Amino acid sequence: MKGFVLLLVLAGALMAFTAASASADPGSNNPQVQYRTFSCDNGNTYDAGFVGVAPGNFFLVDSTSMFVLKVFTEILPDGTIKTFNYGIPGFDPSSLVTCSYTDPEGIFNIFQGFLTPRS
């Protein structure tokens, strides 16, 4: 019985440690984060980052907000245009923010989405 109780205590401690790690800011000490600065049609410029393959949702640096993508367009240096439509329903197009940046490879990125609190 002591062994079972010890196992439960260790499992609980491990779960608490895992939950604490998962709730950390994705940019904190994560070598996989890619940072971008983008300008938007709402007059704001944001410092943001993402983890994983672009295009992905951006977390805003020094904020609890996320920029959630609805449409993402890449214009490659050779003029090729690629558009990714995420099809998130329920948003009035007039409420969307359009932003852009040029990435280190010279690809011009234009995207529409909305700001929402990061959970």
JSON list of C-alpha atoms in Angstrom, two decimals:
[
{"chain": "A", "resi": 1, "resn": "MET", "atom": "CA", "xyz": [0.00, 0.00, 0.00]},
{"chain": "A", "resi": 2, "resn": "LYS", "atom": "CA", "xyz": [2.89, 2.40, 0.80]},
{"chain": "A", "resi": 3, "resn": "GLY", "atom": "CA", "xyz": [4.28, 1.74, -2.67]},
{"chain": "A", "resi": 4, "resn": "PHE", "atom": "CA", "xyz": [0.97, 2.61, -4.29]},
{"chain": "A", "resi": 5, "resn": "VAL", "atom": "CA", "xyz": [0.67, 5.88, -2.32]},
{"chain": "A", "resi": 6, "resn": "LEU", "atom": "CA", "xyz": [4.26, 6.80, -3.21]},
{"chain": "A", "resi": 7, "resn": "LEU", "atom": "CA", "xyz": [3.54, 6.08, -6.86]},
{"chain": "A", "resi": 8, "resn": "LEU", "atom": "CA", "xyz": [0.46, 8.37, -6.74]},
{"chain": "A", "resi": 9, "resn": "VAL", "atom": "CA", "xyz": [2.46, 11.17, -5.11]},
{"chain": "A", "resi": 10, "resn": "LEU", "atom": "CA", "xyz": [5.22, 10.88, -7.73]},
{"chain": "A", "resi": 11, "resn": "ALA", "atom": "CA", "xyz": [2.68, 10.79, -10.57]},
{"chain": "A", "resi": 12, "resn": "GLY", "atom": "CA", "xyz": [0.98, 13.93, -9.18]},
{"chain": "A", "resi": 13, "resn": "ALA", "atom": "CA", "xyz": [4.30, 15.75, -8.88]},
{"chain": "A", "resi": 14, "resn": "LEU", "atom": "CA", "xyz": [5.22, 14.81, -12.43]},
{"chain": "A", "resi": 15, "resn": "MET", "atom": "CA", "xyz": [1.85, 16.02, -13.75]},
{"chain": "A", "resi": 16, "resn": "ALA", "atom": "CA", "xyz": [2.20, 19.33, -11.90]},
{"chain": "A", "resi": 17, "resn": "PHE", "atom": "CA", "xyz": [5.68, 19.85, -13.37]},
{"chain": "A", "resi": 18, "resn": "THR", "atom": "CA", "xyz": [4.43, 19.04, -16.87]},
{"chain": "A", "resi": 19, "resn": "ALA", "atom": "CA", "xyz": [1.47, 21.42, -16.57]},
{"chain": "A", "resi": 20, "resn": "ALA", "atom": "CA", "xyz": [3.72, 24.22, -15.35]},
{"chain": "A", "resi": 21, "resn": "SER", "atom": "CA", "xyz": [6.10, 23.70, -18.27]},
{"chain": "A", "resi": 22, "resn": "ALA", "atom": "CA", "xyz": [3.30, 23.63, -20.81]},
{"chain": "A", "resi": 23, "resn": "SER", "atom": "CA", "xyz": [1.86, 26.93, -19.63]},
{"chain": "A", "resi": 24, "resn": "ALA", "atom": "CA", "xyz": [5.12, 28.82, -20.10]},
{"chain": "A", "resi": 25, "resn": "ASP", "atom": "CA", "xyz": [5.45, 31.53, -22.73]},
{"chain": "A", "resi": 26, "resn": "PRO", "atom": "CA", "xyz": [6.31, 29.76, -26.00]},
{"chain": "A", "resi": 27, "resn": "GLY", "atom": "CA", "xyz": [9.15, 32.21, -26.55]},
{"chain": "A", "resi": 28, "resn": "SER", "atom": "CA", "xyz": [10.85, 31.65, -23.22]},
{"chain": "A", "resi": 29, "resn": "ASN", "atom": "CA", "xyz": [14.12, 29.84, -23.86]},
{"chain": "A", "resi": 30, "resn": "ASN", "atom": "CA", "xyz": [12.71, 27.95, -26.85]},
{"chain": "A", "resi": 31, "resn": "PRO", "atom": "CA", "xyz": [15.30, 27.69, -29.65]},
{"chain": "A", "resi": 32, "resn": "GLN", "atom": "CA", "xyz": [12.55, 26.77, -32.15]},
{"chain": "A", "resi": 33, "resn": "VAL", "atom": "CA", "xyz": [10.79, 30.14, -31.91]},
{"chain": "A", "resi": 34, "resn": "GLN", "atom": "CA", "xyz": [11.02, 32.32, -34.99]},
{"chain": "A", "resi": 35, "resn": "TYR", "atom": "CA", "xyz": [10.42, 36.02, -34.39]},
{"chain": "A", "resi": 36, "resn": "ARG", "atom": "CA", "xyz": [8.94, 38.52, -36.83]},
{"chain": "A", "resi": 37, "resn": "THR", "atom": "CA", "xyz": [7.98, 42.19, -36.73]},
{"chain": "A", "resi": 38, "resn": "PHE", "atom": "CA", "xyz": [4.94, 42.99, -38.82]},
{"chain": "A", "resi": 39, "resn": "SER", "atom": "CA", "xyz": [2.95, 46.11, -39.66]},
{"chain": "A", "resi": 40, "resn": "CYS", "atom": "CA", "xyz": [-0.83, 46.11, -39.79]},
{"chain": "A", "resi": 41, "resn": "ASP", "atom": "CA", "xyz": [-3.59, 48.19, -41.34]},
{"chain": "A", "resi": 42, "resn": "ASN", "atom": "CA", "xyz": [-4.85, 49.08, -37.86]},
{"chain": "A", "resi": 43, "resn": "GLY", "atom": "CA", "xyz": [-1.78, 51.34, -37.51]},
{"chain": "A", "resi": 44, "resn": "ASN", "atom": "CA", "xyz": [0.08, 49.01, -35.14]},
{"chain": "A", "resi": 45, "resn": "THR", "atom": "CA", "xyz": [3.40, 47.23, -35.49]},
{"chain": "A", "resi": 46, "resn": "TYR", "atom": "CA", "xyz": [3.78, 43.98, -33.56]},
{"chain": "A", "resi": 47, "resn": "ASP", "atom": "CA", "xyz": [6.77, 41.96, -32.44]},
{"chain": "A", "resi": 48, "resn": "ALA", "atom": "CA", "xyz": [5.62, 38.37, -32.56]},
{"chain": "A", "resi": 49, "resn": "GLY", "atom": "CA", "xyz": [6.81, 34.81, -32.80]},
{"chain": "A", "resi": 50, "resn": "PHE", "atom": "CA", "xyz": [5.68, 31.37, -33.79]},
{"chain": "A", "resi": 51, "resn": "VAL", "atom": "CA", "xyz": [6.84, 27.83, -33.16]},
{"chain": "A", "resi": 52, "resn": "GLY", "atom": "CA", "xyz": [6.65, 25.28, -35.90]},
{"chain": "A", "resi": 53, "resn": "VAL", "atom": "CA", "xyz": [6.01, 25.68, -39.56]},
{"chain": "A", "resi": 54, "resn": "ALA", "atom": "CA", "xyz": [4.92, 29.05, -40.89]},
{"chain": "A", "resi": 55, "resn": "PRO", "atom": "CA", "xyz": [2.27, 30.07, -41.46]},
{"chain": "A", "resi": 56, "resn": "GLY", "atom": "CA", "xyz": [1.05, 29.52, -37.95]},
{"chain": "A", "resi": 57, "resn": "ASN", "atom": "CA", "xyz": [-0.64, 31.65, -35.33]},
{"chain": "A", "resi": 58, "resn": "PHE", "atom": "CA", "xyz": [1.63, 34.28, -33.80]},
{"chain": "A", "resi": 59, "resn": "PHE", "atom": "CA", "xyz": [2.06, 35.00, -30.10]},
{"chain": "A", "resi": 60, "resn": "LEU", "atom": "CA", "xyz": [2.68, 38.67, -29.45]},
{"chain": "A", "resi": 61, "resn": "VAL", "atom": "CA", "xyz": [5.85, 39.47, -27.50]},
{"chain": "A", "resi": 62, "resn": "ASP", "atom": "CA", "xyz": [5.20, 41.12, -24.11]},
{"chain": "A", "resi": 63, "resn": "SER", "atom": "CA", "xyz": [1.47, 40.46, -24.44]},
{"chain": "A", "resi": 64, "resn": "THR", "atom": "CA", "xyz": [-1.09, 37.82, -23.60]},
{"chain": "A", "resi": 65, "resn": "SER", "atom": "CA", "xyz": [-2.62, 38.05, -27.09]},
{"chain": "A", "resi": 66, "resn": "MET", "atom": "CA", "xyz": [-2.34, 35.84, -30.12]},
{"chain": "A", "resi": 67, "resn": "PHE", "atom": "CA", "xyz": [-2.74, 36.83, -33.75]},
{"chain": "A", "resi": 68, "resn": "VAL", "atom": "CA", "xyz": [-4.94, 34.09, -35.19]},
{"chain": "A", "resi": 69, "resn": "LEU", "atom": "CA", "xyz": [-4.66, 33.62, -38.94]},
{"chain": "A", "resi": 70, "resn": "LYS", "atom": "CA", "xyz": [-7.64, 33.41, -41.26]},
{"chain": "A", "resi": 71, "resn": "VAL", "atom": "CA", "xyz": [-5.89, 33.88, -44.64]},
{"chain": "A", "resi": 72, "resn": "PHE", "atom": "CA", "xyz": [-2.13, 33.78, -45.26]},
{"chain": "A", "resi": 73, "resn": "THR", "atom": "CA", "xyz": [-0.52, 34.70, -48.59]},
{"chain": "A", "resi": 74, "resn": "GLU", "atom": "CA", "xyz": [3.13, 34.31, -49.55]},
{"chain": "A", "resi": 75, "resn": "ILE", "atom": "CA", "xyz": [4.65, 36.14, -52.49]},
{"chain": "A", "resi": 76, "resn": "LEU", "atom": "CA", "xyz": [7.89, 34.37, -53.35]},
{"chain": "A", "resi": 77, "resn": "PRO", "atom": "CA", "xyz": [10.89, 36.29, -54.77]},
{"chain": "A", "resi": 78, "resn": "ASP", "atom": "CA", "xyz": [10.15, 34.82, -58.24]},
{"chain": "A", "resi": 79, "resn": "GLY", "atom": "CA", "xyz": [6.59, 36.25, -58.11]},
{"chain": "A", "resi": 80, "resn": "THR", "atom": "CA", "xyz": [4.82, 32.97, -57.30]},
{"chain": "A", "resi": 81, "resn": "ILE", "atom": "CA", "xyz": [1.81, 33.52, -55.03]},
{"chain": "A", "resi": 82, "resn": "LYS", "atom": "CA", "xyz": [0.65, 30.91, -52.51]},
{"chain": "A", "resi": 83, "resn": "THR", "atom": "CA", "xyz": [-2.51, 31.46, -50.46]},
{"chain": "A", "resi": 84, "resn": "PHE", "atom": "CA", "xyz": [-3.60, 29.41, -47.45]},
{"chain": "A", "resi": 85, "resn": "ASN", "atom": "CA", "xyz": [-7.21, 29.86, -46.34]},
{"chain": "A", "resi": 86, "resn": "TYR", "atom": "CA", "xyz": [-7.85, 28.61, -42.83]},
{"chain": "A", "resi": 87, "resn": "GLY", "atom": "CA", "xyz": [-11.61, 29.00, -43.25]},
{"chain": "A", "resi": 88, "resn": "ILE", "atom": "CA", "xyz": [-12.34, 29.99, -39.67]},
{"chain": "A", "resi": 89, "resn": "PRO", "atom": "CA", "xyz": [-16.08, 30.74, -39.83]},
{"chain": "A", "resi": 90, "resn": "GLY", "atom": "CA", "xyz": [-18.00, 33.42, -37.99]},
{"chain": "A", "resi": 91, "resn": "PHE", "atom": "CA", "xyz": [-15.91, 36.56, -38.44]},
{"chain": "A", "resi": 92, "resn": "ASP", "atom": "CA", "xyz": [-17.06, 39.66, -40.26]},
{"chain": "A", "resi": 93, "resn": "PRO", "atom": "CA", "xyz": [-14.37, 40.42, -42.89]},
{"chain": "A", "resi": 94, "resn": "SER", "atom": "CA", "xyz": [-14.48, 44.11, -41.90]},
{"chain": "A", "resi": 95, "resn": "SER", "atom": "CA", "xyz": [-13.31, 43.18, -38.37]},
{"chain": "A", "resi": 96, "resn": "LEU", "atom": "CA", "xyz": [-10.17, 41.41, -39.60]},
{"chain": "A", "resi": 97, "resn": "VAL", "atom": "CA", "xyz": [-6.74, 43.00, -39.42]},
{"chain": "A", "resi": 98, "resn": "THR", "atom": "CA", "xyz": [-4.36, 42.75, -42.41]},
{"chain": "A", "resi": 99, "resn": "CYS", "atom": "CA", "xyz": [-0.63, 42.62, -41.67]},
{"chain": "A", "resi": 100, "resn": "SER", "atom": "CA", "xyz": [2.60, 41.96, -43.57]},
{"chain": "A", "resi": 101, "resn": "TYR", "atom": "CA", "xyz": [6.33, 41.32, -43.24]},
{"chain": "A", "resi": 102, "resn": "THR", "atom": "CA", "xyz": [9.21, 40.09, -45.37]},
{"chain": "A", "resi": 103, "resn": "ASP", "atom": "CA", "xyz": [10.92, 37.00, -43.96]},
{"chain": "A", "resi": 104, "resn": "PRO", "atom": "CA", "xyz": [14.69, 36.30, -44.01]},
{"chain": "A", "resi": 105, "resn": "GLU", "atom": "CA", "xyz": [14.33, 34.32, -47.27]},
{"chain": "A", "resi": 106, "resn": "GLY", "atom": "CA", "xyz": [12.86, 37.36, -49.04]},
{"chain": "A", "resi": 107, "resn": "ILE", "atom": "CA", "xyz": [9.28, 36.06, -49.08]},
{"chain": "A", "resi": 108, "resn": "PHE", "atom": "CA", "xyz": [6.69, 38.80, -48.66]},
{"chain": "A", "resi": 109, "resn": "ASN", "atom": "CA", "xyz": [3.94, 37.57, -46.30]},
{"chain": "A", "resi": 110, "resn": "ILE", "atom": "CA", "xyz": [0.49, 39.13, -46.16]},
{"chain": "A", "resi": 111, "resn": "PHE", "atom": "CA", "xyz": [-2.07, 37.79, -43.73]},
{"chain": "A", "resi": 112, "resn": "GLN", "atom": "CA", "xyz": [-5.49, 38.52, -42.30]},
{"chain": "A", "resi": 113, "resn": "GLY", "atom": "CA", "xyz": [-6.72, 37.50, -38.90]},
{"chain": "A", "resi": 114, "resn": "PHE", "atom": "CA", "xyz": [-7.73, 38.73, -35.51]},
{"chain": "A", "resi": 115, "resn": "LEU", "atom": "CA", "xyz": [-6.23, 39.35, -32.09]},
{"chain": "A", "resi": 116, "resn": "THR", "atom": "CA", "xyz": [-7.44, 37.18, -29.25]},
{"chain": "A", "resi": 117, "resn": "PRO", "atom": "CA", "xyz": [-6.25, 36.49, -25.68]},
{"chain": "A", "resi": 118, "resn": "ARG", "atom": "CA", "xyz": [-3.69, 33.72, -25.34]},
{"chain": "A", "resi": 119, "resn": "SER", "atom": "CA", "xyz": [-4.92, 30.96, -23.05]}
]
